[in-house]
Short mmCIF file of C-alpha atoms in Angstrom, two decimals:
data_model
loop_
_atom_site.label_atom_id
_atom_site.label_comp_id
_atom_site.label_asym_id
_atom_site.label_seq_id
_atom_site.Cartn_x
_atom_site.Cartn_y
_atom_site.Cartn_z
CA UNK A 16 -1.25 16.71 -95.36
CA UNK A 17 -2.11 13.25 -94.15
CA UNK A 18 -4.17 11.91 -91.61
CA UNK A 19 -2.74 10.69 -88.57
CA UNK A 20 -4.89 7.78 -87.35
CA UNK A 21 -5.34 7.61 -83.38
CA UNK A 22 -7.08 5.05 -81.54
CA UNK A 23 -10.00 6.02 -79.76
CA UNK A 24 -9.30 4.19 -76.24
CA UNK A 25 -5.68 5.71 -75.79
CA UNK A 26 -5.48 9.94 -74.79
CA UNK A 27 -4.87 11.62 -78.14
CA UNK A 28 -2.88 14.69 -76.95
CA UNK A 29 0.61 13.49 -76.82
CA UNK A 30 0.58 11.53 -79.85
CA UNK A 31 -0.79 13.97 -82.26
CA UNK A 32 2.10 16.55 -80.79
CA UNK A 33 4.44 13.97 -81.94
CA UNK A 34 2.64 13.50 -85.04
CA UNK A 35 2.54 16.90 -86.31
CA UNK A 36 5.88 17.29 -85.40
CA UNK A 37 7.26 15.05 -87.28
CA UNK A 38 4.90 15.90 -90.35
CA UNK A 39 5.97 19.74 -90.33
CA UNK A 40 9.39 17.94 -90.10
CA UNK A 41 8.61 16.46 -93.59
CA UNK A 42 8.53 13.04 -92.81
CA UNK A 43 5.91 10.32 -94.17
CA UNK A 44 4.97 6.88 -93.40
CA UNK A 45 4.73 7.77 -89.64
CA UNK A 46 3.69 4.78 -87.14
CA UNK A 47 3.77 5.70 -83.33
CA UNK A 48 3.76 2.51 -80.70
CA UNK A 49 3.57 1.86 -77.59
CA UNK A 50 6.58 0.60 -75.60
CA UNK A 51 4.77 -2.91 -76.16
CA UNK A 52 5.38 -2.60 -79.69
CA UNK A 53 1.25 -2.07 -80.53
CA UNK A 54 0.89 0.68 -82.95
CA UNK A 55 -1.53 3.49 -81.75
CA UNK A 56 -1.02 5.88 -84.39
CA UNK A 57 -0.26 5.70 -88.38
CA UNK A 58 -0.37 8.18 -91.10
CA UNK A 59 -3.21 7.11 -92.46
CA UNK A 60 -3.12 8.51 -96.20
CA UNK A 61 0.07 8.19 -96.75
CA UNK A 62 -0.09 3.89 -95.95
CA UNK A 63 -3.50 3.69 -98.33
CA UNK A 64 -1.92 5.97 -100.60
CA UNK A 65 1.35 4.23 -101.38
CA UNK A 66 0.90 1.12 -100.22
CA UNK A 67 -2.80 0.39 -99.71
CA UNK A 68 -3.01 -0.72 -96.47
CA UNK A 69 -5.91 0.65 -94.09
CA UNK A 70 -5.64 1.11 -90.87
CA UNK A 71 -7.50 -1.99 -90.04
CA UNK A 72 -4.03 -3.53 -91.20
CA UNK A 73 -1.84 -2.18 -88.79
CA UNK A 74 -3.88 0.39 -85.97
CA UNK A 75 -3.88 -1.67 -82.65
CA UNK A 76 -1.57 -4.50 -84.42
CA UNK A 77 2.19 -5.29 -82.66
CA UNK A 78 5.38 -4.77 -84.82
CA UNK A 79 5.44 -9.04 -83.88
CA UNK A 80 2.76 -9.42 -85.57
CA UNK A 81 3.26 -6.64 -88.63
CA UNK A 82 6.65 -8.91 -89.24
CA UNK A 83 5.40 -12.16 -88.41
CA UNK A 84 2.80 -11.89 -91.01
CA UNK A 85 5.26 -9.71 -93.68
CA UNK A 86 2.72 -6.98 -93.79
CA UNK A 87 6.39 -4.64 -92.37
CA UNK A 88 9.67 -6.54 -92.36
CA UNK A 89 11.95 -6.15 -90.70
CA UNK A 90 9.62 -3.71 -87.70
CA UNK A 91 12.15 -1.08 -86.83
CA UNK A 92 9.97 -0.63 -83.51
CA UNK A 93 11.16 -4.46 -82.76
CA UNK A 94 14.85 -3.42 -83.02
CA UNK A 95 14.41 -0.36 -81.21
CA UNK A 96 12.86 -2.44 -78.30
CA UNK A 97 16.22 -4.43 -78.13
CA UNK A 98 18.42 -2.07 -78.50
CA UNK A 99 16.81 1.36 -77.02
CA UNK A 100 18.41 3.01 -79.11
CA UNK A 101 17.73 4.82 -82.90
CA UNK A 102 17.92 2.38 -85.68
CA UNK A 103 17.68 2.59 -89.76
CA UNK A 104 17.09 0.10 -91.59
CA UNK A 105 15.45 -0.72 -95.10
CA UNK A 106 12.27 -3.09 -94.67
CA UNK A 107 10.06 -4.93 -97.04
CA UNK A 108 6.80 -3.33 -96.93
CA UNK A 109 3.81 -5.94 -97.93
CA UNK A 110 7.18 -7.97 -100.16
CA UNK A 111 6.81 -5.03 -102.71
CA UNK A 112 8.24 -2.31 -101.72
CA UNK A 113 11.39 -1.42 -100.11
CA UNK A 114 11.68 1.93 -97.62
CA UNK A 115 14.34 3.09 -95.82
CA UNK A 116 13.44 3.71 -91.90
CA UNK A 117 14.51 5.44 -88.88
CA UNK A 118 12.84 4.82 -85.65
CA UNK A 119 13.91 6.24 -82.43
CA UNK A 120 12.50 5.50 -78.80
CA UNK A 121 10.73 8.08 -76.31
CA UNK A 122 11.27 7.45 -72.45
CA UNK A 123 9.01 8.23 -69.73
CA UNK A 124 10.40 9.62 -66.39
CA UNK A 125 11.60 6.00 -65.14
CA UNK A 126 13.38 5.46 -68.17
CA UNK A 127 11.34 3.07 -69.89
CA UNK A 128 10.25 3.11 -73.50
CA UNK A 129 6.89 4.95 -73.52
CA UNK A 130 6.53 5.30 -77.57
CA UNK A 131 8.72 4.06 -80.34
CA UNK A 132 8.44 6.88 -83.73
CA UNK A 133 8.90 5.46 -87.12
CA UNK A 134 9.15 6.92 -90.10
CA UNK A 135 9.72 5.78 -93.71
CA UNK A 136 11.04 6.72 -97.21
CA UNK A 137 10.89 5.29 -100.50
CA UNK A 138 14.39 4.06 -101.74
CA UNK A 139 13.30 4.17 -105.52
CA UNK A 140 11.24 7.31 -105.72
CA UNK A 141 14.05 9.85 -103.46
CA UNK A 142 17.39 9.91 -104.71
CA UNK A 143 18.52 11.86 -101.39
CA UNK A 144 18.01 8.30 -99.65
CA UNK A 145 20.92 6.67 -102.39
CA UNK A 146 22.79 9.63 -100.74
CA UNK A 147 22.65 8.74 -97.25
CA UNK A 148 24.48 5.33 -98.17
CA UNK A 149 27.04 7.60 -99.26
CA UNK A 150 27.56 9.52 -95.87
CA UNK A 151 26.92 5.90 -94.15
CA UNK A 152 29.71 4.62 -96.03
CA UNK A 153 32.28 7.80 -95.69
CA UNK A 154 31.68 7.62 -91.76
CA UNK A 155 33.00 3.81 -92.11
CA UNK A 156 35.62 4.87 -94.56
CA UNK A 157 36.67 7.09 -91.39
CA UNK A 158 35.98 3.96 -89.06
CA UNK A 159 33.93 6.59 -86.48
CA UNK A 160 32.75 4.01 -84.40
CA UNK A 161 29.98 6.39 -82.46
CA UNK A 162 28.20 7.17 -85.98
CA UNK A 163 28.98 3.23 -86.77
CA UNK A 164 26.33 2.60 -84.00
CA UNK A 165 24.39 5.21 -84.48
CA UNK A 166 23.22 3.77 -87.85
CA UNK A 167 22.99 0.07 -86.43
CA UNK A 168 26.08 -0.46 -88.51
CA UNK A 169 28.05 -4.02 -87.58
CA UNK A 170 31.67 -4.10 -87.91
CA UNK A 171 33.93 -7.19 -86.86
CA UNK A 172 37.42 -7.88 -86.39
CA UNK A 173 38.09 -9.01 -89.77
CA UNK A 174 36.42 -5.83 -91.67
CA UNK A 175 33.54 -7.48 -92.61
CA UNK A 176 30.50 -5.10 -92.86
CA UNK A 177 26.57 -5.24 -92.84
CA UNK A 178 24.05 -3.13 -92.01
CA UNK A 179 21.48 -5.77 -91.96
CA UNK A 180 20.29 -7.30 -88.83
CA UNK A 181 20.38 -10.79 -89.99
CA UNK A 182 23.54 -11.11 -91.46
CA UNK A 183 25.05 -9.03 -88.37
CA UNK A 184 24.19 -12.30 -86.13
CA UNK A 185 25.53 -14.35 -88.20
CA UNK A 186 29.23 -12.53 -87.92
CA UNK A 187 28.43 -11.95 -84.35
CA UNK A 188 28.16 -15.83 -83.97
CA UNK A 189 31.28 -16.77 -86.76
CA UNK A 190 33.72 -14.61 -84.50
CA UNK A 191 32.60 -15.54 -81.26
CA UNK A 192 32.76 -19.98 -82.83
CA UNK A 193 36.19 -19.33 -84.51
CA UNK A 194 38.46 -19.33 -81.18
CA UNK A 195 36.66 -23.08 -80.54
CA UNK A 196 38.44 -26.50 -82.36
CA UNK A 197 34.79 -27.11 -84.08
CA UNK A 198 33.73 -28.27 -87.18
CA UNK A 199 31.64 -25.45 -88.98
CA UNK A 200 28.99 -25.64 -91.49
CA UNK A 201 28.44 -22.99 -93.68
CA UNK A 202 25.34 -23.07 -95.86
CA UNK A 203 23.78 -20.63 -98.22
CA UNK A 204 22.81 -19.95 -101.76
CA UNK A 205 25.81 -19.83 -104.19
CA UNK A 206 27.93 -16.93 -105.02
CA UNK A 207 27.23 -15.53 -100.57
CA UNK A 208 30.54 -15.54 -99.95
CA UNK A 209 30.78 -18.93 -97.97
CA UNK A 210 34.21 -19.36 -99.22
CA UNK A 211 35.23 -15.89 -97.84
CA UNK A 212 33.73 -16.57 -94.53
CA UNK A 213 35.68 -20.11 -94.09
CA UNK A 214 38.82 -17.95 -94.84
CA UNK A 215 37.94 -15.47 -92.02
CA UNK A 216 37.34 -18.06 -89.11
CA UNK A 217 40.79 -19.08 -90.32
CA UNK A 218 41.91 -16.11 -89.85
CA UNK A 219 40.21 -15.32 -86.64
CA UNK A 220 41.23 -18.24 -85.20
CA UNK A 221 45.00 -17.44 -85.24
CA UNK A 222 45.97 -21.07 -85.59
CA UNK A 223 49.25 -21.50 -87.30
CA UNK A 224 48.94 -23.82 -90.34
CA UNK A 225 47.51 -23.20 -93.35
CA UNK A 226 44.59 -22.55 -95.06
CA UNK A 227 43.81 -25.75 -97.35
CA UNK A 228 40.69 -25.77 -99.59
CA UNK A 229 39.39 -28.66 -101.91
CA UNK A 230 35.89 -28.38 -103.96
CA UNK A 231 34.54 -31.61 -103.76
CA UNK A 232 32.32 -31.06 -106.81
CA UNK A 233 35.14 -30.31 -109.03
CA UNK A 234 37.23 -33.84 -107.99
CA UNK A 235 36.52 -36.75 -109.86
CA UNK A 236 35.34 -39.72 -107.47
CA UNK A 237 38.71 -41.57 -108.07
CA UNK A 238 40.72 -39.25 -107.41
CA UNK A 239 38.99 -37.56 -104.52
CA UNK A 240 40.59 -40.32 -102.26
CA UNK A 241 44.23 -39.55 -102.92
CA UNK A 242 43.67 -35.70 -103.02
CA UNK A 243 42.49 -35.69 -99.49
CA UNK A 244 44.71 -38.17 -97.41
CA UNK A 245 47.44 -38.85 -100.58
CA UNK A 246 49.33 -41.91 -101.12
CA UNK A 247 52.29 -43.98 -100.91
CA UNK A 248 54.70 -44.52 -103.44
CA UNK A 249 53.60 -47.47 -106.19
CA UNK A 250 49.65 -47.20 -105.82
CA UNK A 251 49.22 -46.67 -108.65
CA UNK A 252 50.03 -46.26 -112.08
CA UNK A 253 51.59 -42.43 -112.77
CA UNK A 254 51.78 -41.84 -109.11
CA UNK A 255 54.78 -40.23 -107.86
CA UNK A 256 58.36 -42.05 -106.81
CA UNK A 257 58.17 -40.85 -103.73
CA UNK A 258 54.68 -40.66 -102.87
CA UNK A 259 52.30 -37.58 -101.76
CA UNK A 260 50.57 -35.68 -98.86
CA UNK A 261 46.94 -35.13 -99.11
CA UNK A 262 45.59 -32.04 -98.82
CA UNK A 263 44.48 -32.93 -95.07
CA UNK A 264 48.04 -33.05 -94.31
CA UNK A 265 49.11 -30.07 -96.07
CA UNK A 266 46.73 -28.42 -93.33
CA UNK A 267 48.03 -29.80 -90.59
CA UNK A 268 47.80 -27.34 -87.49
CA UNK A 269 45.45 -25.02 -89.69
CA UNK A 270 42.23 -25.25 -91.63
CA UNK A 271 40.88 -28.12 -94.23
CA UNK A 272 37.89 -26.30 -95.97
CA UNK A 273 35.49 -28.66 -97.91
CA UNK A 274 33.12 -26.60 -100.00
CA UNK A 275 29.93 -28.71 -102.14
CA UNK A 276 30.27 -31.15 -99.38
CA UNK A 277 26.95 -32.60 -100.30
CA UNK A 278 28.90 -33.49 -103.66
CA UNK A 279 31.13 -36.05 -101.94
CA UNK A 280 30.32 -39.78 -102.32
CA UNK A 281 29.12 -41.53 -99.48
CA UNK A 282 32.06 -44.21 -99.73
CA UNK A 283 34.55 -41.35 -98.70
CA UNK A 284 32.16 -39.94 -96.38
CA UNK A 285 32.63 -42.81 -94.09
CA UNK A 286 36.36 -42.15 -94.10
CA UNK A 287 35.72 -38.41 -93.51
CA UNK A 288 33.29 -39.17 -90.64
CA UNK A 289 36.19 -41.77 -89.59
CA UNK A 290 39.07 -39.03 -89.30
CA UNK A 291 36.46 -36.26 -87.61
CA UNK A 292 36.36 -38.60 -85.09
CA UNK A 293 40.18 -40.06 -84.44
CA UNK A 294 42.28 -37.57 -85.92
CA UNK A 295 43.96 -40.45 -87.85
CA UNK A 296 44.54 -40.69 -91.63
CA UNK A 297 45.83 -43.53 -93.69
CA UNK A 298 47.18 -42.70 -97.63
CA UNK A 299 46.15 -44.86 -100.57
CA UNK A 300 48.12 -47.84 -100.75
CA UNK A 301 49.69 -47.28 -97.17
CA UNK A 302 49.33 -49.80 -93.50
CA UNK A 303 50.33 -47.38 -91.30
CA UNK A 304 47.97 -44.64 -89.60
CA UNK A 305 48.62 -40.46 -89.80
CA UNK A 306 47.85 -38.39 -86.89
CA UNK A 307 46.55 -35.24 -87.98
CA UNK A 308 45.34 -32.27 -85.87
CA UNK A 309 43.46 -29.81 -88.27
CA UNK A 310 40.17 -28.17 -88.08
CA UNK A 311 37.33 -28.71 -90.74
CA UNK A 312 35.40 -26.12 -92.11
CA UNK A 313 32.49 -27.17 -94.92
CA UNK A 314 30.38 -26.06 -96.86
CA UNK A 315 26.93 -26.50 -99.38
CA UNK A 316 24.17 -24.62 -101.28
CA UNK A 317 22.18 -27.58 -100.75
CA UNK A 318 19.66 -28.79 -98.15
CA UNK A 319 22.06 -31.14 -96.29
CA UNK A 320 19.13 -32.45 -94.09
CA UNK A 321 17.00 -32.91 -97.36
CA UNK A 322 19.99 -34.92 -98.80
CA UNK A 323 20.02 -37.45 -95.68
CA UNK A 324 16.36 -37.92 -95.74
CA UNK A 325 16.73 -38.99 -99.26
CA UNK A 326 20.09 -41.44 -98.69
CA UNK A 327 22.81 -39.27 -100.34
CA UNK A 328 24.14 -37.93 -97.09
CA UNK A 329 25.30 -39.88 -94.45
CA UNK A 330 23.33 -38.87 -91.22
CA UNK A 331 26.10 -39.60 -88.29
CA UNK A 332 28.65 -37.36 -91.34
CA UNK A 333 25.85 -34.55 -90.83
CA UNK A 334 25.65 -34.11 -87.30
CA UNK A 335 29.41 -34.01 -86.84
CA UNK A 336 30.67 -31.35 -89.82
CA UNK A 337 26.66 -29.62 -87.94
CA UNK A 338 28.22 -28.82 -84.80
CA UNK A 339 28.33 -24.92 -85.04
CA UNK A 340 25.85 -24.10 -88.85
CA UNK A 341 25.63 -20.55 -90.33
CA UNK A 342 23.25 -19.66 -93.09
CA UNK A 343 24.64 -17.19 -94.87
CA UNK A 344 21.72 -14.73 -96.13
CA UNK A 345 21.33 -14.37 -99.94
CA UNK A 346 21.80 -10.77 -100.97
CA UNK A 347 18.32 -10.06 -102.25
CA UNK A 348 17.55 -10.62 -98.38
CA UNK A 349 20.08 -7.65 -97.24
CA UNK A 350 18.95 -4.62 -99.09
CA UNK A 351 20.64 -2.65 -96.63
CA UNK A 352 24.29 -4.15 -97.83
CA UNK A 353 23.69 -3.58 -101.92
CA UNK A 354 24.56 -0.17 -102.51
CA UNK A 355 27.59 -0.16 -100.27
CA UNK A 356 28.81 -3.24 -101.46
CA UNK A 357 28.52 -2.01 -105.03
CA UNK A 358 30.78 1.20 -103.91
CA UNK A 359 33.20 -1.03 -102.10
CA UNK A 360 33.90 -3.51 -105.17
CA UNK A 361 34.18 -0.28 -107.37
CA UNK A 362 36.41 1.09 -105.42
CA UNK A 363 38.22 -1.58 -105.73
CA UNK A 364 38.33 -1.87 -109.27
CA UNK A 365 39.31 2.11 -109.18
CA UNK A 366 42.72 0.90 -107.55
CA UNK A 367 42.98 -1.71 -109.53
CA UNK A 368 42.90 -0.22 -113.35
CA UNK A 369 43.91 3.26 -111.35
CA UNK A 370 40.41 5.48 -112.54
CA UNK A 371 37.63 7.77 -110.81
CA UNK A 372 34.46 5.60 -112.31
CA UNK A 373 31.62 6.54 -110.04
CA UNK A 374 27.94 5.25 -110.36
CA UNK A 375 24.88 7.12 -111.77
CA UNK A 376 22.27 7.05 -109.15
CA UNK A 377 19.85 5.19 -111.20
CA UNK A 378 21.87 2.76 -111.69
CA UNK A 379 22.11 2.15 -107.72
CA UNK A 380 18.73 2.26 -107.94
CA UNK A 381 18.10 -0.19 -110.32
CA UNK A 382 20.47 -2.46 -107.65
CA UNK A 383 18.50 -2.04 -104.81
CA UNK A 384 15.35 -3.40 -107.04
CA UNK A 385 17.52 -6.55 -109.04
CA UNK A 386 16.97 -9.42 -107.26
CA UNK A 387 20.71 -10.52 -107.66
CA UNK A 388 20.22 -14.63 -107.85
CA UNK A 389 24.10 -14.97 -107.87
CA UNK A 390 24.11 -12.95 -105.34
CA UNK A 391 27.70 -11.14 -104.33
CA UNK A 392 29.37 -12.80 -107.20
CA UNK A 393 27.02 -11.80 -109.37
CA UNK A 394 27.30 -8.19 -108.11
CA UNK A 395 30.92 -8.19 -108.65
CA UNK A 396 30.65 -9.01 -112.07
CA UNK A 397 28.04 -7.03 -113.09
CA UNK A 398 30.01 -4.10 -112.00
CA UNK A 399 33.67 -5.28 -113.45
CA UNK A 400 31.72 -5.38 -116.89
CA UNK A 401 30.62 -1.88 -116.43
CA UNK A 402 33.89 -0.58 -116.03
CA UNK A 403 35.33 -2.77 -118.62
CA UNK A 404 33.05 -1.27 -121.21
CA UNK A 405 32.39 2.19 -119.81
CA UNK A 406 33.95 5.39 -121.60
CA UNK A 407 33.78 7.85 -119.41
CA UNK A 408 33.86 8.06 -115.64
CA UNK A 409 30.07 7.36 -115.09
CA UNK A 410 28.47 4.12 -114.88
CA UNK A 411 25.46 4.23 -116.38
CA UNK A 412 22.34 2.06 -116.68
CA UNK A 413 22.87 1.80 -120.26
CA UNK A 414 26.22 -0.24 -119.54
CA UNK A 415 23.52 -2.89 -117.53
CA UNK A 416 23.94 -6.30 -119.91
CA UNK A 417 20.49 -6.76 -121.55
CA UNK A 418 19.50 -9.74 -118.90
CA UNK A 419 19.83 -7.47 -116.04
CA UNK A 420 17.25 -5.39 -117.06
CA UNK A 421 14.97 -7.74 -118.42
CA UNK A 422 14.80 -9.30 -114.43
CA UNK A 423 14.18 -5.84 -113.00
CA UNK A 424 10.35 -4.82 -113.31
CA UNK A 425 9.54 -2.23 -116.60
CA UNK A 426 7.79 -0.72 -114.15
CA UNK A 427 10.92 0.68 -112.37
CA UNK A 428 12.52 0.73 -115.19
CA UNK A 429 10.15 3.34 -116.75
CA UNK A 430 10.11 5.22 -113.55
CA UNK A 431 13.80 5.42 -113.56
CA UNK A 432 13.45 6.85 -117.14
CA UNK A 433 11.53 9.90 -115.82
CA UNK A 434 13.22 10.56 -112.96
CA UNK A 435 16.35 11.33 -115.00
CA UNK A 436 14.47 13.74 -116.77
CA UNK A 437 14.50 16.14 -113.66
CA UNK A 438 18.77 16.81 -113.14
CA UNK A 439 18.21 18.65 -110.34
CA UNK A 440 19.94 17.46 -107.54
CA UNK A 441 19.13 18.44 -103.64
CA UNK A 442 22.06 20.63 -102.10
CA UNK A 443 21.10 19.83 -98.51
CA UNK A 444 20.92 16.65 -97.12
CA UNK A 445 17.97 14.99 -95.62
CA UNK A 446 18.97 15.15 -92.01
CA UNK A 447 19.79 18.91 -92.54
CA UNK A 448 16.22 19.36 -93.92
CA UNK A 449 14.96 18.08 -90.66
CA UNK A 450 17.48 20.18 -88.23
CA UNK A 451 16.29 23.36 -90.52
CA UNK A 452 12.58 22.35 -89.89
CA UNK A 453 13.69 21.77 -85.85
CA UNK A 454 15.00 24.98 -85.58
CA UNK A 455 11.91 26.88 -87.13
CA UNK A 456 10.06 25.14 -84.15
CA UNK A 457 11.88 25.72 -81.25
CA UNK A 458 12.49 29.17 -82.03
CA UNK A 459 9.00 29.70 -82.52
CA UNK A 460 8.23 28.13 -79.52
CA UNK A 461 10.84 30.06 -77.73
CA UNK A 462 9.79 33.63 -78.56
CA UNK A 463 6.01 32.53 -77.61
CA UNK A 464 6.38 31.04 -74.53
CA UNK A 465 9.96 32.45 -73.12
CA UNK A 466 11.70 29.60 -71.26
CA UNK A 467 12.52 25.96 -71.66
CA UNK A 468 10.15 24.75 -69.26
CA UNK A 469 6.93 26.25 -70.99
CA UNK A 470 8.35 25.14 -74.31
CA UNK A 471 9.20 21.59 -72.74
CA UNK A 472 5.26 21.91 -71.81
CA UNK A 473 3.64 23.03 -75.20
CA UNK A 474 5.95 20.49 -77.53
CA UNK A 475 5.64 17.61 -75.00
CA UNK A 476 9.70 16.85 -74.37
CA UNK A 477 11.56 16.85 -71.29
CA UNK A 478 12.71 20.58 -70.46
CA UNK A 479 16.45 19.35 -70.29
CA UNK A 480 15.81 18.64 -73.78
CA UNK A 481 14.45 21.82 -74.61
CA UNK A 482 16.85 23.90 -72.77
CA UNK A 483 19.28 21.92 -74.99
CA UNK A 484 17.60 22.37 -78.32
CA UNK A 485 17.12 26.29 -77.83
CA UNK A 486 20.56 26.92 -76.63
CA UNK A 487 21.53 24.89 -80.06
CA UNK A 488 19.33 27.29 -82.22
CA UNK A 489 18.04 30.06 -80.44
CA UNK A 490 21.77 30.70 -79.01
CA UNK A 491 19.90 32.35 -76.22
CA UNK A 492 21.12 32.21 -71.77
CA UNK A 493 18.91 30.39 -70.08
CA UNK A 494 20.44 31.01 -66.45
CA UNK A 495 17.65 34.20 -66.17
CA UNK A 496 14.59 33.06 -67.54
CA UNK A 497 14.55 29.43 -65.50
#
């Protein structure tokens, strides 16, 4: 068993209750803080064991501190502390390892947060954990909206979904910006999704035009002109009779969405920056001025602020198309969102070529390690070529391409190896582990001590809580032994 680690200048009773509780509950990784977020208590082997860090490293250190410096990140105690409520959430321990976590809050009798319990599991080394993303994702499937919170999940209008923390401020923000006539910036590494999210504050918005969309990286410079604001008839040689509407036109009442804005060339960025501001177009080879009434949405995987500080981006352009920015986070930083994203786009593809393909859990667990540099894209791919070439209904790791394992560490990939050597699979879920291991103590407690106040007493929780938890296992009456 491991060693809980107390600090000597805090009273040691009610945090080694809580300690051995949760150890005969089977959990590892414990850290206990304060409601200020210090931690007062860790399990001691288990952090040098796994991830050699001694108590020096985190005993008397805040959760600001533990993520500040990236020895825990996220710190599920920080969330907890905004929220008061149970969160779980998979952190970056020391930028090695990734653990799932659950941490849940203890009140005192006025209601505030006394002590803040986390505990942690290994996402590579349990396969159960792979199987609580499953239950996480059939409770959205269901759209229960109390288990939804429960798990810190984030859910907007629009069905987008994240169960990272980040990313769920960032759609928090996008729906709250869309009912506003702004320009949006959308930034982010490529293959994020940026073009999906300029769609949904379209969408969101409920304005009645269309959705118009124009990668400036794919438009040659001389024809960039014309494709935006169009031209008159005669301009130029092959252009049309009659002449033709730009694509700012085309969204007239709706949504013009620029994506590699940093690609377009400064002379057109000064008519860009001229219509942000008047609302007034003029086509190629016309005299006469357009008004136009459409909102602009852009887009880059660039450093737009890096671009004006070296003269390819015009500065006043910037702070205009800047007015409300997103970064959208790349997916190696939302560990939480892989595996349900994977079952999501294979579900898709189920519907689509109308089959049952499910994933092998190694392969999930080969996800959660890959660091996925093109990101959602990337994902979707990886997994359309598994079904493309798979023969029976599993995805296996074998159906990886050859790249994708050779960016994964052989390290994992070995240890995936000998995991599939044991086939046994847990019939019980993790959470009904720990109810099992509940009910073994209360009952105990129960036929020692007789009544829910005395077993309130010796396990150090509120007697209404007790009284609750034996009438849940014990089935007993309490109304004679009060």
């Amino acid at each position: 068993m491991s060693k809980g680690h107390l600090r000597k200048d805090v009273p040691m009773k009610e945090e080694l209750i809580i300690f051995k509780i949760l150890k005969r509950l089977g959990c590892s990784g414990i850290l206990i803080t304060d409601g200020s977020g210090k931690v007062v208590c860790m399990d001691e082997n288990f952090f040098k064991e796994e991830w050699d860090l001694l108590p020096c490293d985190i005993l008397g250190k805040s959760a600001f501190d533990l993520e500040k410096t990236g020895v825990i990140k996220p710190a599920l105690a920080l969330r907890v502390m905004e929220t008061k409520k149970e969160v779980r959430l998979i952190s970056a321990v020391r930028g090695l390892y990734n653990i799932v976590g659950e941490a849940f809050p203890i009140f005192d009798e006025k209601g505030e947060i006394k002590w803040i319990i986390t505990f942690t599991r290994d996402v590579i080394s349990e396969k159960e954990v792979l199987r609580l993303y499953d239950e996480t994702l059939e409770r959205f499937t269901k759209n229960d909206e109390n288990d939804c919170k429960a798990l810190n999940q984030w859910i907007t209008e629009e069905g987008l979904t994240t169960f990272n923390a980040q990313y769920a401020g960032v759609l928090a923000g996008i729906k709250k910006i869309s009912a506003y006539d702004v320009t949006v910036l959308l930034t982010g590494d490529t293959g994020t999704g940026k073009s999906m999210m300029a769609r949904k504050i379209h969408n969101l918005s409920g304005v009645k035009g269309d959705f118009v969309e124009l990668n400036c990286g794919s438009v040659s410079e001389s024809l960039m002109e014309s494709e935006l604001y169009g031209y008159e008839k005669g301009s130029f040689t092959g252009a049309e009779k009659t002449g033709k509407k730009g694509l700012v036109e085309c969204a007239e009442n709706g949504t013009l969405f620029l994506d590699e804005i940093s690609e377009m060339p400064l002379n057109l960025q000064v008519k860009l920056l001229h219509f942000l501001q008047e609302k007034k177009i003029r086509r190629v080879g016309g005299t006469r001025s357009i008004d136009v009434n459409c909102r602009v949405i852009s887009a880059t995987n660039k450093d737009l602020e890096n671009e004006v500080r070296e003269g390819r981006f015009r500065e006043d352009l910037f702070y205009r198309l800047n007015l409300a920015s997103f970064h959208i986070p790349p997916l190696r930083d939302r560990y939480e969102d892989i595996v349900p994203l994977a079952k999501s786009i294979l579900n898709y593809l189920n519907t689509k070529y109308q089959k049952q393909f499910v994933f092998d859990y190694d392969v999930l667990s080969l996800f959660v390690k890959y660091p996925w540099k093109g990101n959602v894209r990337e994902l979707e791919n990886t997994i359309h070529r598994m079904v493309l070439m798979a023969e029976g209904n599993v995805l296996r790791k074998d159906l990886l391409p050859k790249s994708f394992t050779c960016n994964v560490p052989k390290s994992e990939i070995e240890y995936i190896d000998h995991m599939a050597e044991d086939t046994e699979i847990p019939e019980k879920s993790f959470r009904q582990q720990m109810e099992e291991a509940e009910a073994k103590i209360i009952m105990r407690a129960f036929e020692r001590y007789g009544s829910s106040s005395k077993v309130g007493e010796a396990l150090d929780i509120g007697q209404t809580t007790a009284a609750r938890k034996i009438r849940k296992y014990v089935k007993h009456d309490l109304k004679d032994i009060e």
